[in-house]
mmCIF file of C-alpha atoms and ligand atoms in Angstrom:
data_model
loop_
_atom_site.group_PDB
_atom_site.id
_atom_site.type_symbol
_atom_site.label_atom_id
_atom_site.label_comp_id
_atom_site.label_asym_id
_atom_site.label_seq_id
_atom_site.Cartn_x
_atom_site.Cartn_y
_atom_site.Cartn_z
ATOM 1 C CA UNK A 1 3.476 60.850 -36.515
ATOM 2 C CA UNK A 2 7.057 60.449 -35.162
ATOM 3 C CA UNK A 3 9.555 60.094 -37.917
ATOM 4 C CA UNK A 4 11.728 56.931 -37.967
ATOM 5 C CA UNK A 5 15.210 57.652 -36.885
ATOM 6 C CA UNK A 6 17.697 57.724 -39.863
ATOM 7 C CA UNK A 7 20.028 54.956 -38.322
ATOM 8 C CA UNK A 8 19.007 52.032 -36.188
ATOM 9 C CA UNK A 9 20.817 50.658 -33.207
ATOM 10 C CA UNK A 10 24.463 50.126 -34.010
ATOM 11 C CA UNK A 11 25.210 46.466 -34.535
ATOM 12 C CA UNK A 12 28.756 45.036 -34.137
ATOM 13 C CA UNK A 13 29.355 41.941 -35.379
ATOM 14 C CA UNK A 14 31.415 39.989 -33.097
ATOM 15 C CA UNK A 15 35.211 38.972 -34.028
ATOM 16 C CA UNK A 16 36.531 35.549 -34.224
ATOM 17 C CA UNK A 17 38.679 36.830 -31.180
ATOM 18 C CA UNK A 18 35.443 37.636 -29.194
ATOM 19 C CA UNK A 19 33.875 34.370 -30.167
ATOM 20 C CA UNK A 20 36.739 32.257 -28.975
ATOM 21 C CA UNK A 21 36.977 34.178 -25.598
ATOM 22 C CA UNK A 22 33.190 33.214 -25.155
ATOM 23 C CA UNK A 23 33.435 29.450 -25.940
ATOM 24 C CA UNK A 24 34.988 26.591 -24.153
ATOM 25 C CA UNK A 25 38.614 26.280 -24.530
ATOM 26 C CA UNK A 26 38.249 22.393 -25.049
ATOM 27 C CA UNK A 27 35.492 20.311 -26.200
ATOM 28 C CA UNK A 28 32.731 19.338 -23.775
ATOM 29 C CA UNK A 29 32.717 15.811 -22.432
ATOM 30 C CA UNK A 30 30.086 13.554 -23.040
ATOM 31 C CA UNK A 31 27.115 14.930 -21.229
ATOM 32 C CA UNK A 32 24.959 11.956 -22.589
ATOM 33 C CA UNK A 33 21.926 13.792 -22.364
ATOM 34 C CA UNK A 34 20.776 14.582 -25.752
ATOM 35 C CA UNK A 35 21.794 12.347 -28.603
ATOM 36 C CA UNK A 36 21.075 13.122 -32.147
ATOM 37 C CA UNK A 37 20.752 9.550 -34.041
ATOM 38 C CA UNK A 38 20.628 9.635 -37.836
ATOM 39 C CA UNK A 39 20.479 5.863 -37.854
ATOM 40 C CA UNK A 40 20.097 5.497 -41.739
ATOM 41 C CA UNK A 41 22.554 7.946 -42.941
ATOM 42 C CA UNK A 42 22.909 8.464 -46.832
ATOM 43 C CA UNK A 43 24.855 11.610 -47.256
ATOM 44 C CA UNK A 44 28.258 12.503 -45.553
ATOM 45 C CA UNK A 45 27.742 16.221 -45.697
ATOM 46 C CA UNK A 46 24.568 15.850 -43.346
ATOM 47 C CA UNK A 47 26.455 13.855 -40.699
ATOM 48 C CA UNK A 48 29.035 16.937 -40.566
ATOM 49 C CA UNK A 49 26.476 19.397 -40.325
ATOM 50 C CA UNK A 50 24.793 17.486 -37.548
ATOM 51 C CA UNK A 51 28.157 17.081 -35.557
ATOM 52 C CA UNK A 52 28.565 20.964 -35.761
ATOM 53 C CA UNK A 53 25.023 21.452 -34.168
ATOM 54 C CA UNK A 54 25.791 18.609 -31.417
ATOM 55 C CA UNK A 55 28.852 20.697 -30.424
ATOM 56 C CA UNK A 56 26.855 23.926 -30.350
ATOM 57 C CA UNK A 57 24.173 22.595 -27.995
ATOM 58 C CA UNK A 58 25.876 19.884 -26.097
ATOM 59 C CA UNK A 59 24.706 16.992 -27.565
ATOM 60 C CA UNK A 60 26.163 13.724 -28.803
ATOM 61 C CA UNK A 61 25.998 11.930 -32.172
ATOM 62 C CA UNK A 62 24.822 8.407 -32.654
ATOM 63 C CA UNK A 63 25.548 6.698 -35.937
ATOM 64 C CA UNK A 64 25.765 3.293 -37.088
ATOM 65 C CA UNK A 65 29.281 1.719 -37.821
ATOM 66 C CA UNK A 66 28.859 1.653 -41.672
ATOM 67 C CA UNK A 67 32.110 1.648 -43.333
ATOM 68 C CA UNK A 68 31.910 5.010 -44.883
ATOM 69 C CA UNK A 69 30.664 6.827 -41.848
ATOM 70 C CA UNK A 70 33.998 7.400 -39.684
ATOM 71 C CA UNK A 71 35.569 8.816 -42.765
ATOM 72 C CA UNK A 72 32.674 11.061 -43.403
ATOM 73 C CA UNK A 73 32.768 12.292 -39.810
ATOM 74 C CA UNK A 74 36.426 13.243 -40.112
ATOM 75 C CA UNK A 75 35.785 14.972 -43.245
ATOM 76 C CA UNK A 76 32.751 16.836 -41.665
ATOM 77 C CA UNK A 77 34.424 17.759 -38.539
ATOM 78 C CA UNK A 78 35.423 21.318 -38.811
ATOM 79 C CA UNK A 79 35.831 21.712 -35.207
ATOM 80 C CA UNK A 80 38.869 21.379 -32.991
ATOM 81 C CA UNK A 81 39.534 17.869 -31.681
ATOM 82 C CA UNK A 82 37.299 14.701 -31.792
ATOM 83 C CA UNK A 83 33.624 14.815 -31.069
ATOM 84 C CA UNK A 84 31.292 12.918 -28.781
ATOM 85 C CA UNK A 85 30.103 10.002 -31.260
ATOM 86 C CA UNK A 86 28.211 6.839 -30.192
ATOM 87 C CA UNK A 87 28.775 4.008 -32.416
ATOM 88 C CA UNK A 88 25.719 1.830 -32.865
ATOM 89 C CA UNK A 89 25.778 -1.618 -34.160
ATOM 90 C CA UNK A 90 24.202 -2.833 -37.316
ATOM 91 C CA UNK A 91 21.142 -3.646 -35.884
ATOM 92 C CA UNK A 92 19.597 -0.102 -35.073
ATOM 93 C CA UNK A 93 16.385 -1.124 -34.153
ATOM 94 C CA UNK A 94 17.810 -3.449 -31.319
ATOM 95 C CA UNK A 95 19.977 -0.495 -30.222
ATOM 96 C CA UNK A 96 16.925 1.693 -29.846
ATOM 97 C CA UNK A 97 15.052 -1.028 -28.031
ATOM 98 C CA UNK A 98 17.846 -1.259 -25.537
ATOM 99 C CA UNK A 99 17.992 2.478 -25.102
ATOM 100 C CA UNK A 100 14.299 2.602 -24.478
ATOM 101 C CA UNK A 101 14.148 -0.396 -22.057
ATOM 102 C CA UNK A 102 16.931 1.583 -20.188
ATOM 103 C CA UNK A 103 14.524 4.541 -19.745
ATOM 104 C CA UNK A 104 15.631 6.874 -22.620
ATOM 105 C CA UNK A 105 12.943 9.039 -24.272
ATOM 106 C CA UNK A 106 13.003 8.101 -27.812
ATOM 107 C CA UNK A 107 11.710 11.240 -29.768
ATOM 108 C CA UNK A 108 11.124 10.715 -33.654
ATOM 109 C CA UNK A 109 11.726 13.688 -35.770
ATOM 110 C CA UNK A 110 9.390 13.097 -38.673
ATOM 111 C CA UNK A 111 6.308 14.211 -40.588
ATOM 112 C CA UNK A 112 3.846 12.114 -39.057
ATOM 113 C CA UNK A 113 0.081 12.425 -38.107
ATOM 114 C CA UNK A 114 0.374 11.860 -34.411
ATOM 115 C CA UNK A 115 3.376 14.204 -34.251
ATOM 116 C CA UNK A 116 3.644 17.517 -31.989
ATOM 117 C CA UNK A 117 4.563 20.593 -33.648
ATOM 118 C CA UNK A 118 8.080 21.756 -32.944
ATOM 119 C CA UNK A 119 7.015 24.645 -30.911
ATOM 120 C CA UNK A 120 5.220 22.496 -28.465
ATOM 121 C CA UNK A 121 8.133 20.097 -27.862
ATOM 122 C CA UNK A 122 9.373 20.564 -24.313
ATOM 123 C CA UNK A 123 13.184 20.865 -23.561
ATOM 124 C CA UNK A 124 14.741 17.415 -22.625
ATOM 125 C CA UNK A 125 14.358 16.720 -18.896
ATOM 126 C CA UNK A 126 15.550 13.314 -19.214
ATOM 127 C CA UNK A 127 18.079 11.353 -21.522
ATOM 128 C CA UNK A 128 16.657 11.876 -25.139
ATOM 129 C CA UNK A 129 17.396 10.417 -28.438
ATOM 130 C CA UNK A 130 16.090 12.360 -31.416
ATOM 131 C CA UNK A 131 15.970 9.701 -34.159
ATOM 132 C CA UNK A 132 16.249 11.027 -37.657
ATOM 133 C CA UNK A 133 15.215 9.195 -40.698
ATOM 134 C CA UNK A 134 16.504 8.341 -44.005
ATOM 135 C CA UNK A 135 17.130 11.025 -46.534
ATOM 136 C CA UNK A 136 14.884 9.430 -48.888
ATOM 137 C CA UNK A 137 12.272 7.162 -46.895
ATOM 138 C CA UNK A 138 12.186 8.537 -43.500
ATOM 139 C CA UNK A 139 11.854 6.606 -40.302
ATOM 140 C CA UNK A 140 11.454 2.937 -41.304
ATOM 141 C CA UNK A 141 8.061 1.348 -39.918
ATOM 142 C CA UNK A 142 9.834 -1.105 -37.548
ATOM 143 C CA UNK A 143 11.589 2.023 -35.882
ATOM 144 C CA UNK A 144 8.252 4.057 -35.577
ATOM 145 C CA UNK A 145 7.009 1.276 -33.214
ATOM 146 C CA UNK A 146 9.832 2.109 -30.868
ATOM 147 C CA UNK A 147 9.294 5.892 -30.552
ATOM 148 C CA UNK A 148 7.696 7.459 -27.476
ATOM 149 C CA UNK A 149 6.755 10.457 -29.437
ATOM 150 C CA UNK A 150 7.351 12.050 -32.835
ATOM 151 C CA UNK A 151 7.748 15.818 -33.492
ATOM 152 C CA UNK A 152 7.060 17.582 -36.815
ATOM 153 C CA UNK A 153 8.551 21.038 -38.091
ATOM 154 C CA UNK A 154 5.642 22.992 -39.590
ATOM 155 C CA UNK A 155 6.216 23.827 -43.388
ATOM 156 C CA UNK A 156 4.167 26.135 -45.562
ATOM 157 C CA UNK A 157 6.123 25.969 -48.758
ATOM 158 C CA UNK A 158 6.044 23.745 -51.715
ATOM 159 C CA UNK A 159 8.851 21.459 -50.606
ATOM 160 C CA UNK A 160 7.679 18.352 -48.876
ATOM 161 C CA UNK A 161 10.318 17.966 -46.436
ATOM 162 C CA UNK A 162 13.367 19.691 -44.868
ATOM 163 C CA UNK A 163 16.834 18.574 -45.134
ATOM 164 C CA UNK A 164 17.415 15.965 -42.336
ATOM 165 C CA UNK A 165 20.542 18.104 -40.802
ATOM 166 C CA UNK A 166 18.368 21.233 -40.826
ATOM 167 C CA UNK A 167 15.476 19.451 -39.251
ATOM 168 C CA UNK A 168 17.526 17.559 -36.754
ATOM 169 C CA UNK A 169 19.448 20.739 -35.869
ATOM 170 C CA UNK A 170 16.095 22.903 -35.156
ATOM 171 C CA UNK A 171 14.993 19.762 -32.875
ATOM 172 C CA UNK A 172 18.458 19.665 -31.004
ATOM 173 C CA UNK A 173 18.075 23.406 -30.378
ATOM 174 C CA UNK A 174 14.602 22.895 -28.906
ATOM 175 C CA UNK A 175 15.355 19.793 -26.847
ATOM 176 C CA UNK A 176 18.350 21.902 -25.351
ATOM 177 C CA UNK A 177 15.935 24.489 -24.440
ATOM 178 C CA UNK A 178 17.722 27.342 -26.541
ATOM 179 C CA UNK A 179 14.879 28.277 -28.551
HETATM 180 C C1 SAM B 201 14.214 14.336 -46.584
HETATM 181 S S1 SAM B 201 13.234 13.711 -45.114
HETATM 182 C C2 SAM B 201 12.634 12.031 -45.594
HETATM 183 C C3 SAM B 201 11.728 12.082 -46.917
HETATM 184 C C4 SAM B 201 10.112 11.981 -46.346
HETATM 185 N N1 SAM B 201 9.874 11.016 -45.603
HETATM 186 C C5 SAM B 201 9.481 11.949 -47.671
HETATM 187 O O1 SAM B 201 8.964 10.996 -48.237
HETATM 188 O O2 SAM B 201 9.630 13.076 -48.425
HETATM 189 C C6 SAM B 201 14.483 13.103 -44.097
HETATM 190 C C7 SAM B 201 14.396 12.932 -42.775
HETATM 191 O O3 SAM B 201 14.244 14.607 -42.332
HETATM 192 C C8 SAM B 201 13.428 14.768 -41.186
HETATM 193 N N2 SAM B 201 12.371 15.804 -41.656
HETATM 194 C C9 SAM B 201 12.435 16.593 -42.817
HETATM 195 N N3 SAM B 201 11.704 17.507 -42.649
HETATM 196 C C10 SAM B 201 10.906 17.469 -41.547
HETATM 197 C C11 SAM B 201 9.844 17.836 -40.909
HETATM 198 N N4 SAM B 201 9.221 19.009 -41.405
HETATM 199 N N5 SAM B 201 9.605 17.778 -39.673
HETATM 200 C C12 SAM B 201 10.133 16.559 -39.038
HETATM 201 N N6 SAM B 201 11.094 15.945 -39.583
HETATM 202 C C13 SAM B 201 11.451 16.240 -40.710
HETATM 203 C C14 SAM B 201 12.816 13.372 -40.826
HETATM 204 O O4 SAM B 201 13.780 12.842 -39.860
HETATM 205 C C15 SAM B 201 13.056 12.624 -42.191
HETATM 206 O O5 SAM B 201 12.898 11.142 -42.095
#
């Protein structure tokens, strides 16, 4: 049997300078194609995490105009310059209804019987909103009726669900066609 080489391939971690050269010099404009929508947010740290993922995949973030949300986004925005944020009025279901009527595909990120598994979710070919649920109670029933489809991320551990920003980030990467 051939013995394993003593050392593997040489892995060189990219420097910050390398990364800066490979990234955009300026923020992307609003492509308005993939939109992450944590419509019932509870914890500001999750909004900051989602904002970073949106920047990475070229998506926008849609959030309700609650008094604490602008401050939470400012604190969570560790990127250069402002990000693409769509402000939603207090009636988030009405907003979803309008988006759907205008032809946008509404994908619920949720643990649901009828959900497709993440690996079977195709990349977004049309304008798509990924709806994320409340951190404790999930997507409310009145909003479930407005979804075109739901996607669930498989889990085999003891936890009942993932952190909402982790779940949203995985789905955004999939919708963007990066994984
Ligand atoms: C912490 S979970 C909500 C709590 C959950 N409904 C419960 O009763 O335990 C918050 C949100 O994260 C998303 N989420 C978490 N884990 C998920 C998974 N495995 N698949 C799809 N979405 C998930 C969903 O949007 C969900 O509404």
